Amino acid sequence: MTLLGAIEGGGTKFVCGIGTREGQILERSSFPTTTPEETMGRAFEFFANKGIHAIGIGTFGPIDGNLKSESYGCITNTPKPYWSGFNVVDFTKSHLDVPVGFDTDVNAAALGEASWGAAKGLGSCLYMTVGTGIGAGAFIEGRLIHGLTHPEMGHTIVRRHPNDTYEGNCPFHKDCLEGLASGPAIEDRWKMKAFDLEAAHFAWGLEAYYLAQALVNFILILSPEKIILGGGVMKQIQLYPLIQQQLNKLLKGYINHPALAEGNSNYIVQPALGDNAGLSGALALADRALQGYENNRL
Amino acid sequence: MTLLGAIEGGGTKFVCGIGTREGQILERSSFPTTTPEETMGRAFEFFANKGIHAIGIGTFGPIDGNLKSESYGCITNTPKPYWSGFNVVDFTKSHLDVPVGFDTDVNAAALGEASWGAAKGLGSCLYMTVGTGIGAGAFIEGRLIHGLTHPEMGHTIVRRHPNDTYEGNCPFHKDCLEGLASGPAIEDRWKMKAFDLEAAHFAWGLEAYYLAQALVNFILILSPEKIILGGGVMKQIQLYPLIQQQLNKLLKGYINHPALAEGNSNYIVQPALGDNAGLSGALALADRALQGYENNRL
């Protein structure tokens, strides 16, 4: 059996796993994110003598994922101490002699869901996480989107709700999507923990109002065949139908497709891989690296 | 020499051309768009006995460009009389025995600019036309985006300018991007022909305000390496620096890349192929069809 290694590199913890080319996770370990050398060192200990044939790494960003760039493989400008400029790929290659797949955590999650989850068999999907921050990865025409840098969909422009007086908490843009709809924005606006807000509270209608606007733009720009919403805020499952309603209200029948028909709850869905989307995605990156699709590019 | 056929199928006129695999257009002909049979018939007369090895067709939309669909090759729901449900690809194949490439006019233009124009050699670009309507095509990771249907970027959500009292003229959404910033919207708002509005008129600042918002979202979602703006409204070349300024104001340095540095006028550009972007794009579709990339998919 061909074994693959996977790292889901988050800002607070790292999750490492061993799995198969079919997406099965056989073993895992997690530990806090400290310095790059210490954190990656613990990962390499975990992978030592496990006989992995490739490794996939999905990390927090921003990253340099441009294969033609001299700093390919780096975490770029992050407020996280010690990590700015650290080259994850080079450091991994100097310790493990296997192909390395590398991408953002959300791109990895999109690839995981496309490979083995809610978008299995489809040529495109969008994965968005709504939690401490908002980020999204897109798998389009069978490939993950990179480009000039990589998508930063959490910071897109949305229209403010006329009754929303909260100024927004994005340090760059104040009231972009993330500044109005991330978990911390919800808590800052309502001055209470998000999970203490009742399911019928207007907070969730407002949240759906903002997320649906972002999804309208994602649909009009990317045309994904499935949208998967994960992250802590989306544990509030009353959000899914609220978002669907707002979406139909905004699109006004413009996109004539059964996926967007009223009452279709099969287009905007929960991650089929649950909390494994990220780690499974890293496994999918490893599989692509093994196929010679380094960084998912031929 | 391998000759290719190209059709730029617009709502008011069809342009046909013969060209080379290097993007050179050797001969062209144009005529009004009437019924599908008559219009396509004139195209087939033009191509008769020219010895073309493949043909590419970029048309007004919406289209069904999904190869797995039974109605692949059709113009779908269009207000244009006679064309709804007409299968352009099947009709072409029944008259010309060559591979047929087929896509939207804006996707074709994006491919044309990526093949031989402003984005030559890049792995990604966005082409947006601002004229009677607003539409955009995206070439990302070496492929044109399709998906659930195809992108409809002209209808994305933008924030209204606080001093803009014009309600918008989109029949679906009133004040989406197209409803606020298309040529007819400008003329309806200011009650005069757009080309009679002075270059220093606030109309152009407002236009840049809306277009820059759309571009911010396109950049954050697609991360294209080059943005090409064409169409009648963009003949107002004072718009380019105005859009650049608004863009920097909105992004607030969030994307750390030289392409988006203040004063860089080499990221948002005019079509290098000029008014040939559409026809050259159709030629590029023909070339891909010849390569067996039917509809640009492997």
Coordinates of C-alpha atoms in Angstrom, one line a residue:
Chain A
M1 CA 0.0 0.0 0.0
T2 CA 1.3 3.5 -0.9
L3 CA 1.3 5.7 2.1
L4 CA 1.1 9.5 2.0
G5 CA 1.9 12.1 4.6
A6 CA -0.3 15.1 5.2
I7 CA 0.2 18.3 7.2
E8 CA -2.6 20.7 8.0
G9 CA -0.6 23.7 9.2
G10 CA -2.8 26.1 11.2
G11 CA -1.8 29.2 13.1
T12 CA -2.5 27.7 16.5
K13 CA -1.9 24.0 15.8
F14 CA -0.4 21.6 13.3
V15 CA -2.2 18.3 12.5
C16 CA -0.1 15.6 10.8
G17 CA -1.5 12.4 9.3
I18 CA -0.7 9.3 7.4
G19 CA -3.2 8.1 4.8
T20 CA -3.8 6.3 1.6
R21 CA -4.2 7.4 -2.0
E22 CA -8.0 6.8 -1.6
G23 CA -8.2 9.4 1.1
Q24 CA -8.3 7.2 4.2
I25 CA -6.6 8.6 7.2
L26 CA -4.8 5.9 9.2
E27 CA -3.0 7.7 11.9
R28 CA -2.8 11.3 13.1
S29 CA -1.0 13.5 15.6
S30 CA -1.4 17.2 16.6
F31 CA 0.6 19.7 18.5
P32 CA 0.8 23.5 19.0
T33 CA 2.3 25.8 16.4
T34 CA 5.4 27.4 17.9
T35 CA 8.6 28.3 16.0
P36 CA 8.9 26.8 12.4
E37 CA 11.9 24.7 13.3
E38 CA 10.3 23.2 16.5
T39 CA 6.9 22.7 14.9
M40 CA 8.2 21.2 11.6
G41 CA 10.7 19.2 13.7
R42 CA 7.9 17.5 15.5
A43 CA 6.2 16.8 12.2
F44 CA 9.4 15.2 10.8
E45 CA 9.6 13.0 13.9
F46 CA 6.1 11.9 13.3
F47 CA 6.8 11.0 9.7
A48 CA 10.2 9.3 10.4
N49 CA 10.3 5.7 9.3
K50 CA 6.7 5.6 8.3
G51 CA 7.6 4.9 4.6
I52 CA 5.6 7.8 3.1
H53 CA 5.9 8.2 -0.7
A54 CA 4.9 11.9 -0.8
I55 CA 3.8 14.6 1.5
G56 CA 1.2 17.3 1.1
I57 CA 1.2 20.5 3.2
G58 CA -1.8 22.9 3.5
T59 CA -0.9 25.9 5.6
F60 CA -2.1 29.2 6.9
G61 CA -1.1 32.1 4.5
P62 CA -0.2 34.2 2.8
I63 CA 2.1 31.9 0.9
D64 CA 4.2 32.0 -2.2
G65 CA 2.8 29.2 -4.3
N66 CA 4.3 30.4 -7.6
L67 CA 6.5 27.6 -8.9
K68 CA 8.5 30.2 -11.0
S69 CA 9.2 32.3 -8.0
E70 CA 12.5 32.2 -6.1
S71 CA 10.7 32.2 -2.8
Y72 CA 8.3 29.4 -3.8
G73 CA 7.3 27.5 -0.7
C74 CA 7.5 30.4 1.7
I75 CA 5.0 31.7 4.2
T76 CA 5.1 35.4 3.2
N77 CA 4.0 38.4 5.3
T78 CA 2.3 37.0 8.3
P79 CA 1.8 38.7 11.7
K80 CA 2.6 35.3 13.2
P81 CA 6.0 35.6 14.9
Y82 CA 9.0 33.6 13.3
W83 CA 7.0 32.4 10.3
S84 CA 7.4 35.4 7.8
G85 CA 9.7 34.3 5.1
F86 CA 10.1 30.7 6.3
N87 CA 10.4 28.3 3.4
V88 CA 8.2 25.3 4.3
V89 CA 8.9 23.4 1.1
D90 CA 12.7 23.8 1.2
F91 CA 12.8 22.9 4.9
T92 CA 10.7 19.8 4.2
K93 CA 12.7 18.7 1.2
S94 CA 15.9 18.9 3.3
H95 CA 14.4 16.4 5.8
L96 CA 12.2 14.1 3.8
D97 CA 13.3 12.8 0.4
V98 CA 9.8 12.6 -1.2
P99 CA 7.7 14.9 -3.5
V100 CA 6.2 17.8 -1.7
G101 CA 2.7 19.3 -2.4
F102 CA 2.2 22.7 -1.0
D103 CA -0.8 25.1 -0.9
T104 CA -3.0 27.2 1.3
D105 CA -5.2 25.4 3.9
V106 CA -8.3 26.5 2.1
N107 CA -7.1 25.4 -1.3
A108 CA -6.2 22.1 0.3
A109 CA -9.7 21.8 1.8
A110 CA -11.3 22.5 -1.6
L111 CA -9.1 19.8 -3.2
G112 CA -10.0 17.4 -0.4
E113 CA -13.7 17.9 -0.8
A114 CA -13.3 17.6 -4.6
S115 CA -11.3 14.4 -4.3
W116 CA -13.3 12.5 -1.6
G117 CA -16.0 14.8 -0.2
A118 CA -19.0 16.8 -1.1
A119 CA -17.7 17.7 -4.6
K120 CA -16.4 14.2 -5.5
G121 CA -16.6 13.7 -9.3
L122 CA -17.2 17.4 -10.1
G123 CA -14.9 19.5 -12.0
S124 CA -15.3 22.5 -9.7
C125 CA -16.1 23.5 -6.2
L126 CA -15.6 26.4 -3.7
Y127 CA -14.7 25.7 -0.1
M128 CA -15.1 28.6 2.3
T129 CA -14.3 28.6 6.0
V130 CA -16.0 31.1 8.3
G131 CA -14.4 31.2 11.7
T132 CA -11.7 33.4 13.3
G133 CA -11.1 34.6 9.8
I134 CA -12.8 34.0 6.4
G135 CA -11.0 32.3 3.6
A136 CA -11.9 30.3 0.6
G137 CA -10.2 28.0 -1.9
A138 CA -11.5 27.3 -5.4
F139 CA -11.1 24.1 -7.5
I140 CA -12.0 25.2 -11.0
E141 CA -11.7 23.2 -14.3
G142 CA -9.9 20.5 -12.3
R143 CA -7.3 22.8 -10.8
L144 CA -6.7 25.0 -7.8
I145 CA -6.6 28.7 -8.4
H146 CA -3.3 30.5 -7.8
G147 CA -2.3 33.4 -10.1
L148 CA -0.8 36.7 -9.1
T149 CA -0.7 35.6 -5.5
H150 CA -3.6 33.4 -4.4
P151 CA -7.3 34.1 -3.8
E152 CA -8.1 36.2 -0.7
M153 CA -11.9 35.9 -0.9
G154 CA -12.4 36.8 2.8
H155 CA -11.7 40.4 2.0
T156 CA -14.2 40.9 -0.8
I157 CA -16.5 43.9 -0.8
V158 CA -20.1 43.5 0.4
R159 CA -22.9 46.0 0.9
R160 CA -23.6 47.0 4.5
H161 CA -27.0 46.2 5.9
P162 CA -28.8 49.5 6.4
N163 CA -29.5 48.7 10.1
D164 CA -25.9 47.5 10.9
T165 CA -24.1 50.2 12.8
Y166 CA -21.0 47.9 13.5
E167 CA -18.0 49.5 11.8
G168 CA -16.2 46.2 11.1
N169 CA -12.9 44.8 12.5
C170 CA -10.7 44.1 9.5
P171 CA -7.4 45.9 10.2
F172 CA -7.0 46.6 6.5
H173 CA -10.6 47.4 5.2
K174 CA -12.7 47.7 8.3
D175 CA -16.0 46.5 6.8
C176 CA -15.0 44.0 4.1
L177 CA -16.6 40.5 4.3
E178 CA -14.3 39.3 7.0
G179 CA -14.5 42.6 8.9
L180 CA -18.3 42.2 9.1
A181 CA -18.9 38.4 9.2
S182 CA -16.0 36.6 10.9
G183 CA -16.6 35.0 14.3
P184 CA -14.7 37.8 16.1
A185 CA -16.8 40.4 14.2
I186 CA -20.0 38.7 15.4
E187 CA -18.8 38.7 19.0
D188 CA -17.6 42.3 18.8
R189 CA -20.8 43.5 17.3
W190 CA -23.2 41.8 19.8
K191 CA -20.8 41.8 22.8
M192 CA -21.3 38.2 23.5
K193 CA -20.0 34.8 22.5
A194 CA -21.4 33.7 19.1
F195 CA -22.5 30.3 20.5
D196 CA -24.6 32.1 23.2
L197 CA -26.6 33.9 20.5
E198 CA -29.9 32.2 20.0
A199 CA -30.6 30.5 16.7
A200 CA -33.5 33.0 16.1
H201 CA -31.3 36.1 16.9
F202 CA -31.1 38.7 14.2
A203 CA -27.3 38.2 14.3
W204 CA -27.8 35.1 12.1
G205 CA -30.0 36.8 9.6
L206 CA -27.4 39.5 9.3
E207 CA -24.6 36.9 9.0
A208 CA -26.5 35.2 6.2
Y209 CA -27.1 38.6 4.5
Y210 CA -23.3 39.1 4.3
L211 CA -22.3 35.6 3.4
A212 CA -24.9 35.3 0.7
Q213 CA -23.7 38.5 -0.9
A214 CA -20.2 37.0 -1.0
L215 CA -21.5 33.8 -2.5
V216 CA -23.4 35.7 -5.2
N217 CA -20.2 37.2 -6.3
F218 CA -18.3 33.9 -6.1
I219 CA -21.0 32.2 -8.2
L220 CA -21.1 35.0 -10.8
I221 CA -17.3 35.0 -11.0
L222 CA -16.3 31.4 -10.6
S223 CA -19.5 29.4 -11.4
P224 CA -18.6 26.5 -9.1
E225 CA -20.7 23.3 -9.3
K226 CA -20.8 23.0 -5.5
I227 CA -20.2 25.4 -2.5
I228 CA -19.0 23.9 0.7
L229 CA -19.1 26.1 3.9
G230 CA -17.1 25.0 6.9
G231 CA -15.4 26.6 10.0
G232 CA -16.6 27.4 13.5
V233 CA -19.3 29.9 12.6
M234 CA -20.9 27.4 10.2
K235 CA -21.6 25.0 13.1
Q236 CA -24.7 27.2 13.5
I237 CA -26.6 25.0 11.0
Q238 CA -29.6 27.4 10.9
L239 CA -27.3 29.5 8.7
Y240 CA -27.5 27.2 5.7
P241 CA -31.2 27.8 4.8
L242 CA -30.9 31.5 5.7
I243 CA -28.0 31.8 3.3
Q244 CA -29.9 29.9 0.6
Q245 CA -32.9 32.3 1.0
Q246 CA -30.8 35.4 0.8
L247 CA -29.0 34.0 -2.2
N248 CA -32.2 33.5 -4.1
K249 CA -33.4 36.9 -3.1
L250 CA -30.2 38.5 -4.5
L251 CA -29.8 36.5 -7.7
K252 CA -33.5 37.0 -8.6
G253 CA -33.5 34.0 -10.9
Y254 CA -30.7 35.4 -13.1
I255 CA -28.8 32.1 -13.1
N256 CA -31.1 29.6 -14.7
H257 CA -29.8 26.3 -13.3
P258 CA -31.5 23.6 -11.1
A259 CA -28.7 23.9 -8.5
L260 CA -29.9 27.4 -7.8
A261 CA -33.6 26.6 -7.8
E262 CA -35.5 27.7 -4.6
G263 CA -35.5 25.0 -2.0
N264 CA -32.5 23.2 -3.4
S265 CA -30.4 22.4 -0.3
N266 CA -27.9 20.4 -2.2
Y267 CA -25.8 23.2 -3.7
I268 CA -24.6 25.0 -0.6
V269 CA -23.5 22.2 1.8
Q270 CA -21.5 21.3 4.8
P271 CA -18.1 19.7 4.3
A272 CA -18.6 16.0 3.8
L273 CA -15.2 15.4 5.3
G274 CA -16.2 17.3 8.4
D275 CA -13.3 18.5 10.4
N276 CA -11.0 16.3 8.3
A277 CA -11.4 18.5 5.2
G278 CA -8.0 20.2 5.8
L279 CA -6.0 17.1 6.6
S280 CA -7.7 15.1 3.8
G281 CA -6.9 18.0 1.5
A282 CA -3.2 17.9 2.4
L283 CA -3.4 14.2 1.6
A284 CA -4.8 15.0 -1.8
L285 CA -1.9 17.5 -2.3
A286 CA 0.5 14.6 -1.5
D287 CA -1.3 12.4 -4.0
R288 CA -1.0 15.1 -6.7
A289 CA 2.6 15.7 -5.9
L290 CA 3.1 11.9 -6.3
Q291 CA 1.4 12.1 -9.7
G292 CA 3.9 14.7 -10.7
Y293 CA 1.4 17.4 -10.4
E294 CA 3.7 19.5 -8.3
N295 CA 1.7 22.2 -6.6
N296 CA -1.2 20.9 -8.7
R297 CA 0.3 22.1 -12.0
L298 CA 1.3 20.0 -14.9
Chain B
M1 CA 0.2 26.7 -43.8
T2 CA -2.5 25.5 -41.5
L3 CA -5.5 27.8 -41.8
L4 CA -8.1 28.3 -39.1
G5 CA -11.6 29.8 -39.2
A6 CA -12.9 32.2 -36.5
I7 CA -16.4 33.5 -35.8
E8 CA -17.0 36.4 -33.4
G9 CA -20.8 36.1 -33.0
G10 CA -22.2 39.3 -31.6
G11 CA -25.8 40.2 -31.0
T12 CA -25.8 42.8 -33.7
K13 CA -23.1 41.6 -36.1
F14 CA -21.1 38.5 -36.9
V15 CA -17.4 38.8 -37.8
C16 CA -15.8 35.9 -39.6
G17 CA -12.1 35.5 -40.2
I18 CA -9.4 33.2 -41.6
G19 CA -6.1 33.2 -39.7
T20 CA -3.0 31.3 -38.8
R21 CA -2.0 29.3 -35.7
E22 CA 0.2 32.2 -34.8
G23 CA -2.8 34.5 -34.5
Q24 CA -2.4 36.4 -37.7
I25 CA -5.7 37.3 -39.3
L26 CA -5.5 37.1 -43.1
E27 CA -9.0 37.8 -44.2
R28 CA -12.3 38.9 -42.7
S29 CA -15.9 39.6 -43.4
S30 CA -18.8 40.9 -41.3
F31 CA -22.6 41.0 -41.7
P32 CA -25.6 41.7 -39.5
T33 CA -26.9 39.1 -37.1
T34 CA -30.4 38.0 -38.3
T35 CA -31.9 34.5 -37.9
P36 CA -29.4 31.7 -37.0
E37 CA -29.9 29.9 -40.3
E38 CA -29.3 33.0 -42.4
T39 CA -26.4 34.3 -40.3
M40 CA -24.6 31.0 -40.0
G41 CA -25.3 30.4 -43.7
R42 CA -23.4 33.5 -44.6
A43 CA -20.6 32.4 -42.4
F44 CA -20.4 29.0 -44.1
E45 CA -20.4 30.6 -47.5
F46 CA -17.4 32.7 -46.3
F47 CA -15.5 29.6 -45.1
A48 CA -16.4 27.4 -48.2
N49 CA -13.4 26.1 -50.0
K50 CA -11.0 28.1 -47.8
G51 CA -9.3 24.9 -46.5
I52 CA -9.7 25.6 -42.8
H53 CA -8.5 22.9 -40.5
A54 CA -10.6 23.9 -37.5
I55 CA -13.1 26.6 -36.5
G56 CA -13.5 28.6 -33.3
I57 CA -16.7 30.4 -32.3
G58 CA -17.0 32.9 -29.6
T59 CA -20.6 34.1 -29.2
F60 CA -22.9 36.2 -27.1
G61 CA -24.5 34.2 -24.3
P62 CA -25.7 32.7 -22.3
I63 CA -24.5 29.4 -23.8
D64 CA -24.3 25.8 -22.7
G65 CA -20.6 25.1 -22.8
N66 CA -20.7 22.0 -20.7
L67 CA -19.4 19.1 -22.8
K68 CA -21.3 16.6 -20.7
S69 CA -24.6 18.3 -21.3
E70 CA -27.1 17.1 -24.0
S71 CA -27.5 20.7 -25.1
Y72 CA -23.8 21.5 -25.4
G73 CA -23.3 24.0 -28.1
C74 CA -26.6 25.9 -27.6
I75 CA -27.3 29.5 -27.0
T76 CA -29.6 29.2 -24.0
N77 CA -32.2 31.8 -22.7
T78 CA -31.6 34.9 -24.7
P79 CA -34.1 37.7 -25.3
K80 CA -32.6 37.8 -28.9
P81 CA -35.4 36.5 -31.3
Y82 CA -34.8 33.1 -32.9
W83 CA -31.6 32.2 -31.1
S84 CA -32.8 30.7 -27.8
G85 CA -32.0 27.0 -27.9
F86 CA -30.2 27.2 -31.3
N87 CA -27.3 24.7 -31.3
V88 CA -24.4 26.6 -32.9
V89 CA -21.9 23.7 -32.6
D90 CA -24.2 21.0 -34.1
F91 CA -25.2 23.3 -36.9
T92 CA -21.6 24.1 -37.6
K93 CA -20.6 20.4 -37.6
S94 CA -23.3 19.6 -40.0
H95 CA -21.8 22.0 -42.5
L96 CA -18.1 22.0 -41.9
D97 CA -16.2 18.8 -41.3
V98 CA -13.5 20.2 -38.9
P99 CA -13.1 20.4 -35.1
V100 CA -15.2 23.1 -33.5
G101 CA -14.1 25.3 -30.5
F102 CA -17.0 27.1 -28.8
D103 CA -17.2 29.5 -25.9
T104 CA -18.6 32.9 -24.9
D105 CA -17.3 36.0 -26.6
V106 CA -15.6 37.3 -23.5
N107 CA -13.9 33.9 -22.7
A108 CA -12.7 33.9 -26.3
A109 CA -11.3 37.4 -25.9
A110 CA -9.5 36.4 -22.7
L111 CA -8.0 33.4 -24.5
G112 CA -7.0 35.7 -27.4
E113 CA -5.2 38.2 -25.1
A114 CA -3.5 35.3 -23.3
S115 CA -2.4 33.7 -26.5
W116 CA -1.2 36.7 -28.5
G117 CA -2.0 39.9 -26.6
A118 CA -1.5 41.7 -23.4
A119 CA -1.3 38.5 -21.3
K120 CA 0.9 36.5 -23.7
G121 CA 3.0 34.1 -21.7
L122 CA 1.1 34.4 -18.5
G123 CA -0.9 31.6 -16.9
S124 CA -3.9 33.8 -16.1
C125 CA -5.7 37.0 -17.1
L126 CA -9.1 38.5 -16.9
Y127 CA -10.8 40.2 -19.9
M128 CA -13.7 42.6 -19.2
T129 CA -15.7 44.4 -21.7
V130 CA -17.7 47.5 -20.7
G131 CA -20.1 48.6 -23.3
T132 CA -23.8 48.0 -24.0
G133 CA -23.4 45.3 -21.3
I134 CA -20.6 44.3 -19.0
G135 CA -19.1 40.9 -19.2
A136 CA -15.8 39.2 -18.4
G137 CA -14.0 36.1 -19.2
A138 CA -11.2 34.5 -17.1
F139 CA -8.3 32.5 -18.2
I140 CA -6.9 30.9 -15.0
E141 CA -4.2 28.3 -14.5
G142 CA -4.1 27.9 -18.3
R143 CA -7.8 27.3 -18.8
L144 CA -11.0 29.2 -19.4
I145 CA -13.5 29.1 -16.6
H146 CA -16.8 27.3 -17.1
G147 CA -18.4 25.4 -14.3
L148 CA -22.0 25.3 -13.2
T149 CA -22.9 27.6 -16.2
H150 CA -20.3 30.2 -17.0
P151 CA -19.1 33.4 -15.3
E152 CA -21.6 36.3 -15.4
M153 CA -19.3 38.8 -13.8
G154 CA -21.2 41.8 -15.1
H155 CA -23.9 41.2 -12.5
T156 CA -21.8 41.2 -9.4
I157 CA -22.8 43.2 -6.4
V158 CA -21.1 46.6 -5.8
R159 CA -21.7 49.3 -3.2
R160 CA -23.7 52.3 -4.3
H161 CA -21.9 55.6 -4.2
P162 CA -23.6 57.7 -1.5
N163 CA -24.3 60.5 -3.9
D164 CA -25.5 58.4 -6.8
T165 CA -29.3 58.6 -6.9
Y166 CA -29.6 56.6 -10.2
E167 CA -31.6 53.5 -9.5
G168 CA -29.9 51.3 -12.0
N169 CA -31.2 49.7 -15.2
C170 CA -30.5 46.0 -14.9
P171 CA -33.8 44.2 -15.6
F172 CA -32.9 41.5 -13.0
H173 CA -31.1 43.3 -10.3
K174 CA -31.5 47.1 -10.9
D175 CA -28.2 48.2 -9.4
C176 CA -25.7 45.4 -9.9
L177 CA -22.4 46.4 -11.7
E178 CA -24.0 46.3 -15.2
G179 CA -27.1 48.2 -13.9
L180 CA -24.9 51.0 -12.7
A181 CA -21.9 51.1 -15.0
S182 CA -22.8 49.9 -18.5
G183 CA -22.9 52.4 -21.3
P184 CA -26.7 52.6 -21.3
A185 CA -26.6 53.1 -17.5
I186 CA -24.2 56.1 -17.9
E187 CA -26.4 57.6 -20.6
D188 CA -29.6 57.0 -18.6
R189 CA -28.1 58.5 -15.5
W190 CA -26.7 61.7 -17.1
K191 CA -29.3 62.0 -19.8
M192 CA -26.7 62.4 -22.5
K193 CA -24.5 60.4 -24.8
A194 CA -21.5 59.0 -22.9
F195 CA -19.1 60.4 -25.5
D196 CA -20.5 63.9 -25.0
L197 CA -19.6 63.8 -21.3
E198 CA -16.3 65.7 -20.7
A199 CA -13.3 63.8 -19.6
A200 CA -13.3 65.7 -16.3
H201 CA -17.0 65.1 -15.6
F202 CA -17.9 63.3 -12.3
A203 CA -19.5 60.6 -14.4
W204 CA -16.1 59.1 -15.0
G205 CA -15.1 59.2 -11.4
L206 CA -18.3 57.4 -10.5
E207 CA -17.7 54.9 -13.3
A208 CA -14.2 54.2 -12.0
Y209 CA -15.7 53.9 -8.5
Y210 CA -17.9 51.0 -9.6
L211 CA -15.5 49.3 -12.0
A212 CA -12.7 49.4 -9.4
Q213 CA -15.0 47.7 -6.8
A214 CA -15.7 44.9 -9.3
L215 CA -12.0 44.6 -10.0
V216 CA -11.2 44.4 -6.3
N217 CA -13.5 41.4 -6.1
F218 CA -12.2 39.8 -9.3
I219 CA -8.6 40.2 -7.9
L220 CA -9.4 38.8 -4.5
I221 CA -11.3 35.8 -6.0
L222 CA -9.4 35.0 -9.1
S223 CA -6.0 36.5 -8.6
P224 CA -5.3 37.1 -12.3
E225 CA -1.8 38.2 -13.4
K226 CA -3.2 40.8 -15.8
I227 CA -6.5 42.6 -16.2
I228 CA -7.6 43.8 -19.7
L229 CA -10.4 46.2 -20.1
G230 CA -12.1 46.6 -23.5
G231 CA -15.4 47.7 -24.9
G232 CA -16.9 51.0 -26.0
V233 CA -16.9 52.7 -22.6
M234 CA -13.2 52.0 -22.1
K235 CA -12.4 54.1 -25.2
Q236 CA -12.5 56.9 -22.5
I237 CA -8.9 56.3 -21.7
Q238 CA -9.0 58.7 -18.7
L239 CA -10.8 55.8 -16.9
Y240 CA -7.6 53.7 -16.6
P241 CA -5.7 55.9 -14.1
L242 CA -9.0 56.7 -12.3
I243 CA -9.7 53.0 -11.9
Q244 CA -6.1 52.3 -10.7
Q245 CA -6.4 55.0 -8.0
Q246 CA -9.8 53.7 -6.8
L247 CA -8.4 50.2 -6.7
N248 CA -5.5 51.2 -4.5
K249 CA -7.8 53.1 -2.3
L250 CA -10.0 50.1 -1.8
L251 CA -7.3 47.4 -1.5
K252 CA -5.4 49.5 1.1
G253 CA -2.1 47.6 0.4
Y254 CA -3.7 44.3 1.3
I255 CA -2.2 42.5 -1.7
N256 CA 1.5 42.8 -1.4
H257 CA 2.6 42.5 -5.0
P258 CA 4.5 44.9 -7.4
A259 CA 1.6 44.6 -9.9
L260 CA -0.6 46.4 -7.5
A261 CA 1.9 49.0 -6.4
E262 CA 0.7 52.6 -6.7
G263 CA 1.5 54.1 -10.1
N264 CA 1.9 50.7 -11.8
S265 CA 0.0 51.2 -15.0
N266 CA 1.0 47.8 -16.4
Y267 CA -1.5 45.6 -14.6
I268 CA -4.8 47.1 -15.7
V269 CA -4.4 47.6 -19.5
Q270 CA -6.1 48.1 -22.8
P271 CA -6.5 45.0 -25.1
A272 CA -3.3 44.6 -27.0
L273 CA -5.3 43.1 -29.8
G274 CA -7.5 46.1 -29.9
D275 CA -10.8 45.5 -31.6
N276 CA -9.4 42.2 -32.8
A277 CA -9.5 40.6 -29.3
G278 CA -12.8 38.8 -30.0
L279 CA -11.9 37.5 -33.5
S280 CA -8.4 36.6 -32.4
G281 CA -9.9 34.8 -29.4
A282 CA -12.1 32.8 -31.7
L283 CA -9.0 31.9 -33.7
A284 CA -7.4 30.7 -30.4
L285 CA -10.5 28.6 -29.7
A286 CA -10.0 27.0 -33.2
D287 CA -6.3 26.3 -32.4
R288 CA -7.3 24.6 -29.2
A289 CA -9.9 22.6 -30.9
L290 CA -7.3 21.5 -33.4
Q291 CA -5.1 20.5 -30.6
G292 CA -7.9 18.3 -29.3
Y293 CA -8.6 20.7 -26.5
E294 CA -12.2 20.7 -27.4
N295 CA -13.9 23.5 -25.6
N296 CA -10.5 24.1 -23.9
R297 CA -10.7 21.0 -21.8
L298 CA -8.4 18.0 -22.0

